[in-house]
């Protein structure tokens, strides 16, 4: 019988600990801990670490703790082991076609995105993004909600937004959309929106209900116009260099669990939206339906303005159900 010495045992333990902590990933999001997206991330964190026996350690940073999304994207471009949850509008500067995923009135219902992200056209864009920018889009199935218009005045048509300073995401497509809707775009970090409304630096914000409730916009706005202008999906983007450095089996676990987490977050967000509307109404916020068509027509020029007409045409067969795409 062979005896294992104390020194040998300690050496084995030390090696195991090093192996168990071989890779690390920080997940960054602007959403707070209570958001369905962050809850889904926490579940993914547990499953990834379990399935990799701790070889990939995941840490979640909610509420923009690592910085504003564009800043975190730059960290990822520089090779940092970070994944940030962003909309495709922030990726358009690196791969123009990606911007269409955040374009206004692209689909009538959020479920339409599954046909897009399961298409070969989307896959080509993902690989092109990695080649041109060093950013790897891991998935794009995190539904944050339908964007609505929060103000302190009644908004029923685009003309009602004339002169109204509306916060939006700091990306060209978002700015163009809000501008064409009739408002004055005021791009700023999500974490600054509440105080900006409170101080009168802006007059409104466009946001999804769950995100707005998470930062208590019901305390600083009184009306929500249901403009439904963008179905906000987001995706996790990381360093392609870091991603390619992972062993294949770890990449597989990462891909599978983050995809599953996005699906779970989408389902939870969809269920949460009506509940949040009720809570906002209890807080004194009024909701009004609008005729979508004038807003759709007003923002139709965004596609030409940002050079996305060809990208839209390439997706149309999948949106029409003719491209052979499968739902995710």
PDB file of C-alpha atoms in Angstrom:
ATOM      1  CA  UNK A   1       0.000   0.000   0.000  1.00  0.00           C
ATOM      2  CA  UNK A   2       1.358   3.397  -0.980  1.00  0.00           C
ATOM      3  CA  UNK A   3       1.304   6.171   1.563  1.00  0.00           C
ATOM      4  CA  UNK A   4       0.475   9.725   0.505  1.00  0.00           C
ATOM      5  CA  UNK A   5       2.659  12.148   2.395  1.00  0.00           C
ATOM      6  CA  UNK A   6       1.322  15.428   3.768  1.00  0.00           C
ATOM      7  CA  UNK A   7       3.490  17.352   1.328  1.00  0.00           C
ATOM      8  CA  UNK A   8       2.103  15.387  -1.614  1.00  0.00           C
ATOM      9  CA  UNK A   9      -1.474  15.892  -0.437  1.00  0.00           C
ATOM     10  CA  UNK A  10      -0.954  19.619  -0.043  1.00  0.00           C
ATOM     11  CA  UNK A  11       0.609  19.745  -3.495  1.00  0.00           C
ATOM     12  CA  UNK A  12      -2.403  17.994  -5.033  1.00  0.00           C
ATOM     13  CA  UNK A  13      -4.779  20.376  -3.283  1.00  0.00           C
ATOM     14  CA  UNK A  14      -2.800  23.387  -4.451  1.00  0.00           C
ATOM     15  CA  UNK A  15      -2.804  22.166  -8.057  1.00  0.00           C
ATOM     16  CA  UNK A  16      -6.547  21.515  -7.885  1.00  0.00           C
ATOM     17  CA  UNK A  17      -7.182  25.022  -6.584  1.00  0.00           C
ATOM     18  CA  UNK A  18      -5.155  26.553  -9.385  1.00  0.00           C
ATOM     19  CA  UNK A  19      -7.026  24.489 -11.955  1.00  0.00           C
ATOM     20  CA  UNK A  20     -10.357  25.370 -10.351  1.00  0.00           C
ATOM     21  CA  UNK A  21      -9.641  29.092 -10.741  1.00  0.00           C
ATOM     22  CA  UNK A  22      -8.027  28.953 -14.153  1.00  0.00           C
ATOM     23  CA  UNK A  23     -10.556  31.232 -15.870  1.00  0.00           C
ATOM     24  CA  UNK A  24     -12.650  34.156 -14.660  1.00  0.00           C
ATOM     25  CA  UNK A  25     -15.483  36.100 -16.248  1.00  0.00           C
ATOM     26  CA  UNK A  26     -17.157  39.290 -15.052  1.00  0.00           C
ATOM     27  CA  UNK A  27     -20.763  39.795 -16.220  1.00  0.00           C
ATOM     28  CA  UNK A  28     -21.708  43.479 -16.387  1.00  0.00           C
ATOM     29  CA  UNK A  29     -25.186  44.963 -16.750  1.00  0.00           C
ATOM     30  CA  UNK A  30     -26.867  48.303 -16.133  1.00  0.00           C
ATOM     31  CA  UNK A  31     -29.857  46.565 -14.548  1.00  0.00           C
ATOM     32  CA  UNK A  32     -30.312  46.306 -10.744  1.00  0.00           C
ATOM     33  CA  UNK A  33     -30.203  43.123  -8.689  1.00  0.00           C
ATOM     34  CA  UNK A  34     -33.989  42.796  -8.710  1.00  0.00           C
ATOM     35  CA  UNK A  35     -34.307  42.758 -12.516  1.00  0.00           C
ATOM     36  CA  UNK A  36     -35.283  39.425 -14.146  1.00  0.00           C
ATOM     37  CA  UNK A  37     -32.122  39.594 -16.259  1.00  0.00           C
ATOM     38  CA  UNK A  38     -29.819  39.730 -13.242  1.00  0.00           C
ATOM     39  CA  UNK A  39     -31.754  36.959 -11.520  1.00  0.00           C
ATOM     40  CA  UNK A  40     -31.234  34.781 -14.609  1.00  0.00           C
ATOM     41  CA  UNK A  41     -27.537  35.678 -14.625  1.00  0.00           C
ATOM     42  CA  UNK A  42     -27.195  34.514 -11.027  1.00  0.00           C
ATOM     43  CA  UNK A  43     -28.675  31.153 -11.952  1.00  0.00           C
ATOM     44  CA  UNK A  44     -26.282  30.880 -14.901  1.00  0.00           C
ATOM     45  CA  UNK A  45     -23.350  31.728 -12.635  1.00  0.00           C
ATOM     46  CA  UNK A  46     -24.153  28.766 -10.395  1.00  0.00           C
ATOM     47  CA  UNK A  47     -24.639  26.337 -13.287  1.00  0.00           C
ATOM     48  CA  UNK A  48     -21.487  27.386 -15.142  1.00  0.00           C
ATOM     49  CA  UNK A  49     -19.327  26.965 -12.072  1.00  0.00           C
ATOM     50  CA  UNK A  50     -20.925  23.600 -11.287  1.00  0.00           C
ATOM     51  CA  UNK A  51     -20.563  22.240 -14.819  1.00  0.00           C
ATOM     52  CA  UNK A  52     -16.931  23.370 -15.125  1.00  0.00           C
ATOM     53  CA  UNK A  53     -16.033  22.177 -11.608  1.00  0.00           C
ATOM     54  CA  UNK A  54     -15.045  25.731 -10.789  1.00  0.00           C
ATOM     55  CA  UNK A  55     -12.629  26.082 -13.717  1.00  0.00           C
ATOM     56  CA  UNK A  56     -14.604  29.121 -14.883  1.00  0.00           C
ATOM     57  CA  UNK A  57     -15.488  31.497 -12.059  1.00  0.00           C
ATOM     58  CA  UNK A  58     -18.251  34.004 -12.842  1.00  0.00           C
ATOM     59  CA  UNK A  59     -18.920  37.257 -10.977  1.00  0.00           C
ATOM     60  CA  UNK A  60     -21.930  39.475 -11.711  1.00  0.00           C
ATOM     61  CA  UNK A  61     -21.755  43.263 -11.505  1.00  0.00           C
ATOM     62  CA  UNK A  62     -25.242  44.859 -11.696  1.00  0.00           C
ATOM     63  CA  UNK A  63     -26.195  48.554 -11.806  1.00  0.00           C
ATOM     64  CA  UNK A  64     -23.203  49.503 -14.014  1.00  0.00           C
ATOM     65  CA  UNK A  65     -20.726  48.837 -11.204  1.00  0.00           C
ATOM     66  CA  UNK A  66     -17.948  48.289 -13.747  1.00  0.00           C
ATOM     67  CA  UNK A  67     -18.803  51.463 -15.646  1.00  0.00           C
ATOM     68  CA  UNK A  68     -21.089  52.659 -18.415  1.00  0.00           C
ATOM     69  CA  UNK A  69     -21.762  50.053 -21.107  1.00  0.00           C
ATOM     70  CA  UNK A  70     -19.636  51.658 -23.826  1.00  0.00           C
ATOM     71  CA  UNK A  71     -16.681  51.842 -21.424  1.00  0.00           C
ATOM     72  CA  UNK A  72     -17.063  48.170 -20.528  1.00  0.00           C
ATOM     73  CA  UNK A  73     -17.208  47.296 -24.227  1.00  0.00           C
ATOM     74  CA  UNK A  74     -13.831  48.968 -24.666  1.00  0.00           C
ATOM     75  CA  UNK A  75     -12.418  46.879 -21.832  1.00  0.00           C
ATOM     76  CA  UNK A  76     -13.649  43.762 -23.629  1.00  0.00           C
ATOM     77  CA  UNK A  77     -12.108  44.963 -26.893  1.00  0.00           C
ATOM     78  CA  UNK A  78      -8.803  45.234 -25.069  1.00  0.00           C
ATOM     79  CA  UNK A  79      -9.000  41.578 -24.054  1.00  0.00           C
ATOM     80  CA  UNK A  80     -10.430  41.839 -20.534  1.00  0.00           C
ATOM     81  CA  UNK A  81     -12.409  38.780 -19.328  1.00  0.00           C
ATOM     82  CA  UNK A  82     -15.646  40.756 -19.229  1.00  0.00           C
ATOM     83  CA  UNK A  83     -19.036  40.226 -20.844  1.00  0.00           C
ATOM     84  CA  UNK A  84     -21.446  43.159 -20.948  1.00  0.00           C
ATOM     85  CA  UNK A  85     -25.150  43.011 -21.721  1.00  0.00           C
ATOM     86  CA  UNK A  86     -25.841  45.581 -24.457  1.00  0.00           C
ATOM     87  CA  UNK A  87     -28.235  46.288 -27.281  1.00  0.00           C
ATOM     88  CA  UNK A  88     -27.003  46.005 -30.858  1.00  0.00           C
ATOM     89  CA  UNK A  89     -27.093  49.765 -31.341  1.00  0.00           C
ATOM     90  CA  UNK A  90     -23.847  49.923 -29.386  1.00  0.00           C
ATOM     91  CA  UNK A  91     -22.303  47.358 -31.745  1.00  0.00           C
ATOM     92  CA  UNK A  92     -23.230  49.196 -34.945  1.00  0.00           C
ATOM     93  CA  UNK A  93     -20.054  51.355 -34.926  1.00  0.00           C
ATOM     94  CA  UNK A  94     -18.061  48.112 -35.262  1.00  0.00           C
ATOM     95  CA  UNK A  95     -20.410  46.197 -37.591  1.00  0.00           C
ATOM     96  CA  UNK A  96     -22.998  48.431 -39.234  1.00  0.00           C
ATOM     97  CA  UNK A  97     -25.507  45.665 -39.957  1.00  0.00           C
ATOM     98  CA  UNK A  98     -25.787  44.851 -36.252  1.00  0.00           C
ATOM     99  CA  UNK A  99     -27.596  48.118 -35.680  1.00  0.00           C
ATOM    100  CA  UNK A 100     -30.732  46.803 -37.303  1.00  0.00           C
ATOM    101  CA  UNK A 101     -31.367  44.573 -34.282  1.00  0.00           C
ATOM    102  CA  UNK A 102     -32.288  47.743 -32.364  1.00  0.00           C
ATOM    103  CA  UNK A 103     -34.124  49.444 -35.222  1.00  0.00           C
ATOM    104  CA  UNK A 104     -37.624  50.874 -34.681  1.00  0.00           C
ATOM    105  CA  UNK A 105     -40.651  48.757 -35.557  1.00  0.00           C
ATOM    106  CA  UNK A 106     -38.481  45.967 -36.996  1.00  0.00           C
ATOM    107  CA  UNK A 107     -40.946  43.371 -35.706  1.00  0.00           C
ATOM    108  CA  UNK A 108     -44.455  43.671 -34.320  1.00  0.00           C
ATOM    109  CA  UNK A 109     -43.847  41.367 -31.365  1.00  0.00           C
ATOM    110  CA  UNK A 110     -40.720  40.409 -29.419  1.00  0.00           C
ATOM    111  CA  UNK A 111     -41.100  36.739 -30.394  1.00  0.00           C
ATOM    112  CA  UNK A 112     -40.143  37.722 -33.944  1.00  0.00           C
ATOM    113  CA  UNK A 113     -36.491  38.010 -32.937  1.00  0.00           C
ATOM    114  CA  UNK A 114     -36.017  34.251 -32.728  1.00  0.00           C
ATOM    115  CA  UNK A 115     -36.248  33.971 -36.519  1.00  0.00           C
ATOM    116  CA  UNK A 116     -33.574  36.654 -36.882  1.00  0.00           C
ATOM    117  CA  UNK A 117     -31.028  35.228 -34.453  1.00  0.00           C
ATOM    118  CA  UNK A 118     -31.350  31.688 -35.819  1.00  0.00           C
ATOM    119  CA  UNK A 119     -30.664  32.833 -39.393  1.00  0.00           C
ATOM    120  CA  UNK A 120     -27.376  32.397 -41.298  1.00  0.00           C
ATOM    121  CA  UNK A 121     -27.414  36.134 -42.003  1.00  0.00           C
ATOM    122  CA  UNK A 122     -27.177  36.845 -38.276  1.00  0.00           C
ATOM    123  CA  UNK A 123     -24.384  34.255 -37.892  1.00  0.00           C
ATOM    124  CA  UNK A 124     -22.380  36.010 -40.622  1.00  0.00           C
ATOM    125  CA  UNK A 125     -22.769  39.340 -38.833  1.00  0.00           C
ATOM    126  CA  UNK A 126     -21.591  37.819 -35.543  1.00  0.00           C
ATOM    127  CA  UNK A 127     -18.425  36.459 -37.150  1.00  0.00           C
ATOM    128  CA  UNK A 128     -17.864  39.728 -38.994  1.00  0.00           C
ATOM    129  CA  UNK A 129     -18.141  41.631 -35.713  1.00  0.00           C
ATOM    130  CA  UNK A 130     -15.500  39.409 -34.119  1.00  0.00           C
ATOM    131  CA  UNK A 131     -13.142  39.878 -37.059  1.00  0.00           C
ATOM    132  CA  UNK A 132     -13.531  43.644 -37.298  1.00  0.00           C
ATOM    133  CA  UNK A 133     -13.603  44.567 -33.622  1.00  0.00           C
ATOM    134  CA  UNK A 134     -12.395  41.684 -31.472  1.00  0.00           C
ATOM    135  CA  UNK A 135     -15.838  41.540 -29.829  1.00  0.00           C
ATOM    136  CA  UNK A 136     -17.626  38.208 -29.559  1.00  0.00           C
ATOM    137  CA  UNK A 137     -21.429  38.374 -29.371  1.00  0.00           C
ATOM    138  CA  UNK A 138     -22.259  35.285 -27.327  1.00  0.00           C
ATOM    139  CA  UNK A 139     -26.029  35.496 -27.762  1.00  0.00           C
ATOM    140  CA  UNK A 140     -28.827  37.960 -28.435  1.00  0.00           C
ATOM    141  CA  UNK A 141     -31.872  36.566 -26.666  1.00  0.00           C
ATOM    142  CA  UNK A 142     -32.194  38.700 -23.529  1.00  0.00           C
ATOM    143  CA  UNK A 143     -35.515  40.540 -23.892  1.00  0.00           C
ATOM    144  CA  UNK A 144     -35.633  43.601 -21.654  1.00  0.00           C
ATOM    145  CA  UNK A 145     -39.062  44.766 -22.741  1.00  0.00           C
ATOM    146  CA  UNK A 146     -40.856  46.979 -25.232  1.00  0.00           C
ATOM    147  CA  UNK A 147     -39.695  50.599 -25.204  1.00  0.00           C
ATOM    148  CA  UNK A 148     -42.314  53.171 -24.220  1.00  0.00           C
ATOM    149  CA  UNK A 149     -42.213  56.945 -23.766  1.00  0.00           C
ATOM    150  CA  UNK A 150     -42.185  58.310 -20.190  1.00  0.00           C
ATOM    151  CA  UNK A 151     -43.007  62.008 -19.776  1.00  0.00           C
ATOM    152  CA  UNK A 152     -44.843  64.465 -17.559  1.00  0.00           C
ATOM    153  CA  UNK A 153     -47.240  65.416 -20.344  1.00  0.00           C
ATOM    154  CA  UNK A 154     -49.724  63.534 -22.495  1.00  0.00           C
ATOM    155  CA  UNK A 155     -48.167  62.254 -25.730  1.00  0.00           C
ATOM    156  CA  UNK A 156     -50.514  60.984 -28.435  1.00  0.00           C
ATOM    157  CA  UNK A 157     -48.681  61.774 -31.684  1.00  0.00           C
ATOM    158  CA  UNK A 158     -45.128  62.624 -32.798  1.00  0.00           C
ATOM    159  CA  UNK A 159     -45.896  66.348 -32.806  1.00  0.00           C
ATOM    160  CA  UNK A 160     -46.531  66.177 -29.052  1.00  0.00           C
ATOM    161  CA  UNK A 161     -42.836  65.421 -28.570  1.00  0.00           C
ATOM    162  CA  UNK A 162     -41.612  68.600 -30.241  1.00  0.00           C
ATOM    163  CA  UNK A 163     -39.171  70.333 -27.886  1.00  0.00           C
ATOM    164  CA  UNK A 164     -39.376  67.501 -25.326  1.00  0.00           C
ATOM    165  CA  UNK A 165     -35.931  66.371 -24.164  1.00  0.00           C
ATOM    166  CA  UNK A 166     -36.077  62.575 -24.001  1.00  0.00           C
ATOM    167  CA  UNK A 167     -33.295  60.417 -22.621  1.00  0.00           C
ATOM    168  CA  UNK A 168     -32.182  57.598 -24.868  1.00  0.00           C
ATOM    169  CA  UNK A 169     -29.242  55.246 -25.276  1.00  0.00           C
ATOM    170  CA  UNK A 170     -25.971  56.819 -26.405  1.00  0.00           C
ATOM    171  CA  UNK A 171     -25.783  55.150 -29.816  1.00  0.00           C
ATOM    172  CA  UNK A 172     -26.491  56.632 -33.283  1.00  0.00           C
ATOM    173  CA  UNK A 173     -29.506  54.430 -34.062  1.00  0.00           C
ATOM    174  CA  UNK A 174     -31.253  55.256 -30.800  1.00  0.00           C
ATOM    175  CA  UNK A 175     -30.554  58.970 -31.137  1.00  0.00           C
ATOM    176  CA  UNK A 176     -31.867  58.957 -34.713  1.00  0.00           C
ATOM    177  CA  UNK A 177     -35.010  57.069 -33.684  1.00  0.00           C
ATOM    178  CA  UNK A 178     -35.935  59.495 -30.904  1.00  0.00           C
ATOM    179  CA  UNK A 179     -35.140  62.461 -33.108  1.00  0.00           C
ATOM    180  CA  UNK A 180     -37.411  61.143 -35.880  1.00  0.00           C
ATOM    181  CA  UNK A 181     -40.152  60.436 -33.341  1.00  0.00           C
ATOM    182  CA  UNK A 182     -40.250  64.209 -32.804  1.00  0.00           C
ATOM    183  CA  UNK A 183     -38.355  64.607 -29.537  1.00  0.00           C
ATOM    184  CA  UNK A 184     -34.968  66.124 -28.717  1.00  0.00           C
ATOM    185  CA  UNK A 185     -32.638  63.179 -27.953  1.00  0.00           C
ATOM    186  CA  UNK A 186     -30.721  63.385 -24.689  1.00  0.00           C
ATOM    187  CA  UNK A 187     -28.306  60.444 -24.586  1.00  0.00           C
ATOM    188  CA  UNK A 188     -26.974  59.668 -21.122  1.00  0.00           C
ATOM    189  CA  UNK A 189     -26.111  56.759 -18.830  1.00  0.00           C
ATOM    190  CA  UNK A 190     -29.087  54.862 -17.423  1.00  0.00           C
ATOM    191  CA  UNK A 191     -27.841  55.433 -13.893  1.00  0.00           C
ATOM    192  CA  UNK A 192     -28.235  59.218 -14.382  1.00  0.00           C
ATOM    193  CA  UNK A 193     -31.829  59.233 -15.656  1.00  0.00           C
ATOM    194  CA  UNK A 194     -33.688  59.473 -12.340  1.00  0.00           C
ATOM    195  CA  UNK A 195     -31.730  62.479 -11.097  1.00  0.00           C
ATOM    196  CA  UNK A 196     -31.856  64.171 -14.512  1.00  0.00           C
ATOM    197  CA  UNK A 197     -35.663  63.934 -14.506  1.00  0.00           C
ATOM    198  CA  UNK A 198     -35.842  65.039 -10.888  1.00  0.00           C
ATOM    199  CA  UNK A 199     -33.710  68.125 -11.602  1.00  0.00           C
ATOM    200  CA  UNK A 200     -35.443  68.958 -14.878  1.00  0.00           C
ATOM    201  CA  UNK A 201     -32.348  68.387 -17.004  1.00  0.00           C
ATOM    202  CA  UNK A 202     -34.537  66.213 -19.243  1.00  0.00           C
ATOM    203  CA  UNK A 203     -38.302  66.090 -19.775  1.00  0.00           C
ATOM    204  CA  UNK A 204     -38.763  62.380 -20.315  1.00  0.00           C
ATOM    205  CA  UNK A 205     -37.186  59.041 -21.095  1.00  0.00           C
ATOM    206  CA  UNK A 206     -37.869  56.132 -23.378  1.00  0.00           C
ATOM    207  CA  UNK A 207     -37.572  52.823 -21.580  1.00  0.00           C
ATOM    208  CA  UNK A 208     -39.096  49.411 -20.965  1.00  0.00           C
ATOM    209  CA  UNK A 209     -41.450  49.112 -18.004  1.00  0.00           C
ATOM    210  CA  UNK A 210     -39.388  46.679 -15.924  1.00  0.00           C
ATOM    211  CA  UNK A 211     -36.223  48.758 -16.263  1.00  0.00           C
ATOM    212  CA  UNK A 212     -38.083  51.989 -15.530  1.00  0.00           C
ATOM    213  CA  UNK A 213     -39.670  50.526 -12.432  1.00  0.00           C
ATOM    214  CA  UNK A 214     -36.279  49.261 -11.290  1.00  0.00           C
ATOM    215  CA  UNK A 215     -34.943  52.839 -11.056  1.00  0.00           C
ATOM    216  CA  UNK A 216     -38.309  54.238  -9.863  1.00  0.00           C
ATOM    217  CA  UNK A 217     -39.222  56.403 -12.832  1.00  0.00           C
ATOM    218  CA  UNK A 218     -42.786  56.290 -11.509  1.00  0.00           C
ATOM    219  CA  UNK A 219     -41.588  58.797  -8.901  1.00  0.00           C
ATOM    220  CA  UNK A 220     -40.416  61.379 -11.442  1.00  0.00           C
ATOM    221  CA  UNK A 221     -42.806  60.922 -14.403  1.00  0.00           C
ATOM    222  CA  UNK A 222     -46.582  60.890 -14.616  1.00  0.00           C
ATOM    223  CA  UNK A 223     -47.426  59.556 -18.068  1.00  0.00           C
ATOM    224  CA  UNK A 224     -46.449  56.633 -20.299  1.00  0.00           C
ATOM    225  CA  UNK A 225     -47.317  56.730 -23.982  1.00  0.00           C
ATOM    226  CA  UNK A 226     -47.390  53.172 -25.325  1.00  0.00           C
ATOM    227  CA  UNK A 227     -45.384  53.922 -28.463  1.00  0.00           C
ATOM    228  CA  UNK A 228     -43.924  50.387 -28.650  1.00  0.00           C
ATOM    229  CA  UNK A 229     -41.139  51.807 -30.819  1.00  0.00           C
ATOM    230  CA  UNK A 230     -38.448  49.201 -30.141  1.00  0.00           C
ATOM    231  CA  UNK A 231     -38.579  45.623 -28.904  1.00  0.00           C
ATOM    232  CA  UNK A 232     -35.456  45.784 -26.767  1.00  0.00           C
ATOM    233  CA  UNK A 233     -33.377  42.680 -27.004  1.00  0.00           C
ATOM    234  CA  UNK A 234     -29.829  42.641 -25.713  1.00  0.00           C
ATOM    235  CA  UNK A 235     -26.894  40.271 -25.903  1.00  0.00           C
ATOM    236  CA  UNK A 236     -23.770  39.429 -23.969  1.00  0.00           C
ATOM    237  CA  UNK A 237     -20.594  40.654 -25.652  1.00  0.00           C
ATOM    238  CA  UNK A 238     -17.116  39.627 -24.589  1.00  0.00           C
ATOM    239  CA  UNK A 239     -13.531  39.639 -25.825  1.00  0.00           C
ATOM    240  CA  UNK A 240     -13.127  37.267 -28.764  1.00  0.00           C
ATOM    241  CA  UNK A 241      -9.476  36.809 -27.804  1.00  0.00           C
ATOM    242  CA  UNK A 242     -10.490  35.717 -24.302  1.00  0.00           C
ATOM    243  CA  UNK A 243     -13.316  33.551 -25.621  1.00  0.00           C
ATOM    244  CA  UNK A 244     -11.028  31.718 -28.068  1.00  0.00           C
ATOM    245  CA  UNK A 245      -8.526  31.087 -25.248  1.00  0.00           C
ATOM    246  CA  UNK A 246     -11.044  28.918 -23.412  1.00  0.00           C
ATOM    247  CA  UNK A 247     -10.959  25.140 -23.845  1.00  0.00           C
ATOM    248  CA  UNK A 248     -13.715  23.976 -26.163  1.00  0.00           C
ATOM    249  CA  UNK A 249     -15.606  22.190 -23.403  1.00  0.00           C
ATOM    250  CA  UNK A 250     -15.728  25.360 -21.298  1.00  0.00           C
ATOM    251  CA  UNK A 251     -16.877  27.436 -24.279  1.00  0.00           C
ATOM    252  CA  UNK A 252     -19.684  24.931 -24.798  1.00  0.00           C
ATOM    253  CA  UNK A 253     -20.844  25.230 -21.187  1.00  0.00           C
ATOM    254  CA  UNK A 254     -20.634  29.023 -21.318  1.00  0.00           C
ATOM    255  CA  UNK A 255     -22.624  29.207 -24.549  1.00  0.00           C
ATOM    256  CA  UNK A 256     -25.313  26.784 -23.399  1.00  0.00           C
ATOM    257  CA  UNK A 257     -25.886  28.255 -19.952  1.00  0.00           C
ATOM    258  CA  UNK A 258     -25.904  31.895 -21.052  1.00  0.00           C
ATOM    259  CA  UNK A 259     -28.297  31.065 -23.890  1.00  0.00           C
ATOM    260  CA  UNK A 260     -30.583  29.277 -21.438  1.00  0.00           C
ATOM    261  CA  UNK A 261     -30.337  32.212 -19.026  1.00  0.00           C
ATOM    262  CA  UNK A 262     -31.354  34.627 -21.770  1.00  0.00           C
ATOM    263  CA  UNK A 263     -34.410  32.500 -22.560  1.00  0.00           C
ATOM    264  CA  UNK A 264     -35.347  32.402 -18.869  1.00  0.00           C
ATOM    265  CA  UNK A 265     -34.859  36.157 -18.512  1.00  0.00           C
ATOM    266  CA  UNK A 266     -37.057  36.791 -21.553  1.00  0.00           C
ATOM    267  CA  UNK A 267     -39.866  34.672 -20.167  1.00  0.00           C
ATOM    268  CA  UNK A 268     -39.637  36.327 -16.759  1.00  0.00           C
ATOM    269  CA  UNK A 269     -39.555  39.822 -18.266  1.00  0.00           C
ATOM    270  CA  UNK A 270     -42.639  39.158 -20.368  1.00  0.00           C
ATOM    271  CA  UNK A 271     -44.529  37.948 -17.289  1.00  0.00           C
ATOM    272  CA  UNK A 272     -43.316  40.832 -15.143  1.00  0.00           C
ATOM    273  CA  UNK A 273     -44.335  43.624 -17.523  1.00  0.00           C
ATOM    274  CA  UNK A 274     -48.084  43.627 -16.792  1.00  0.00           C
ATOM    275  CA  UNK A 275     -47.432  43.393 -13.063  1.00  0.00           C
ATOM    276  CA  UNK A 276     -45.129  46.421 -13.239  1.00  0.00           C
ATOM    277  CA  UNK A 277     -47.712  48.410 -15.169  1.00  0.00           C
ATOM    278  CA  UNK A 278     -50.202  47.800 -12.362  1.00  0.00           C
ATOM    279  CA  UNK A 279     -47.685  48.940  -9.746  1.00  0.00           C
ATOM    280  CA  UNK A 280     -46.934  52.105 -11.711  1.00  0.00           C
ATOM    281  CA  UNK A 281     -50.625  52.886 -12.070  1.00  0.00           C
ATOM    282  CA  UNK A 282     -51.017  52.479  -8.316  1.00  0.00           C
ATOM    283  CA  UNK A 283     -48.208  55.033  -7.943  1.00  0.00           C
ATOM    284  CA  UNK A 284     -50.194  57.535 -10.013  1.00  0.00           C
ATOM    285  CA  UNK A 285     -48.743  57.025 -13.497  1.00  0.00           C
ATOM    286  CA  UNK A 286     -51.219  57.185 -16.402  1.00  0.00           C
ATOM    287  CA  UNK A 287     -50.856  54.974 -19.478  1.00  0.00           C
ATOM    288  CA  UNK A 288     -52.287  55.904 -22.858  1.00  0.00           C
ATOM    289  CA  UNK A 289     -52.545  53.940 -26.087  1.00  0.00           C
ATOM    290  CA  UNK A 290     -51.381  55.733 -29.227  1.00  0.00           C
ATOM    291  CA  UNK A 291     -51.907  55.168 -32.923  1.00  0.00           C
ATOM    292  CA  UNK A 292     -48.626  53.440 -33.785  1.00  0.00           C
ATOM    293  CA  UNK A 293     -48.740  54.186 -37.512  1.00  0.00           C
ATOM    294  CA  UNK A 294     -47.682  57.876 -37.340  1.00  0.00           C
ATOM    295  CA  UNK A 295     -44.690  56.896 -35.189  1.00  0.00           C
ATOM    296  CA  UNK A 296     -43.824  54.028 -37.535  1.00  0.00           C
ATOM    297  CA  UNK A 297     -43.932  56.378 -40.519  1.00  0.00           C
ATOM    298  CA  UNK A 298     -41.935  59.053 -38.695  1.00  0.00           C
ATOM    299  CA  UNK A 299     -39.092  56.632 -37.937  1.00  0.00           C
ATOM    300  CA  UNK A 300     -39.097  54.833 -41.300  1.00  0.00           C
ATOM    301  CA  UNK A 301     -36.234  56.998 -42.537  1.00  0.00           C
ATOM    302  CA  UNK A 302     -33.879  55.670 -39.844  1.00  0.00           C
ATOM    303  CA  UNK A 303     -33.058  52.637 -42.004  1.00  0.00           C
ATOM    304  CA  UNK A 304     -31.882  54.763 -44.938  1.00  0.00           C
ATOM    305  CA  UNK A 305     -30.253  57.334 -42.681  1.00  0.00           C
ATOM    306  CA  UNK A 306     -27.994  54.740 -41.045  1.00  0.00           C
ATOM    307  CA  UNK A 307     -27.473  52.558 -44.114  1.00  0.00           C
ATOM    308  CA  UNK A 308     -29.561  49.651 -42.884  1.00  0.00           C
ATOM    309  CA  UNK A 309     -31.945  49.212 -45.799  1.00  0.00           C
ATOM    310  CA  UNK A 310     -29.928  46.374 -47.339  1.00  0.00           C
ATOM    311  CA  UNK A 311     -29.619  44.650 -43.949  1.00  0.00           C
ATOM    312  CA  UNK A 312     -33.375  44.847 -43.523  1.00  0.00           C
ATOM    313  CA  UNK A 313     -33.907  43.302 -46.951  1.00  0.00           C
ATOM    314  CA  UNK A 314     -31.543  40.441 -46.120  1.00  0.00           C
ATOM    315  CA  UNK A 315     -33.588  39.645 -43.000  1.00  0.00           C
ATOM    316  CA  UNK A 316     -36.995  39.951 -44.620  1.00  0.00           C
ATOM    317  CA  UNK A 317     -37.261  36.295 -45.748  1.00  0.00           C
ATOM    318  CA  UNK A 318     -36.759  35.179 -42.142  1.00  0.00           C
ATOM    319  CA  UNK A 319     -39.203  37.755 -40.806  1.00  0.00           C
ATOM    320  CA  UNK A 320     -41.705  36.519 -43.390  1.00  0.00           C
ATOM    321  CA  UNK A 321     -41.104  32.905 -42.358  1.00  0.00           C
ATOM    322  CA  UNK A 322     -39.515  31.943 -45.655  1.00  0.00           C
ATOM    323  CA  UNK A 323     -35.888  31.634 -44.626  1.00  0.00           C
ATOM    324  CA  UNK A 324     -35.951  28.311 -42.848  1.00  0.00           C
ATOM    325  CA  UNK A 325     -34.961  29.773 -39.498  1.00  0.00           C
ATOM    326  CA  UNK A 326     -35.903  27.897 -36.337  1.00  0.00           C
ATOM    327  CA  UNK A 327     -37.099  29.433 -33.105  1.00  0.00           C
ATOM    328  CA  UNK A 328     -34.629  29.494 -30.262  1.00  0.00           C
TER     329      UNK A 328
END
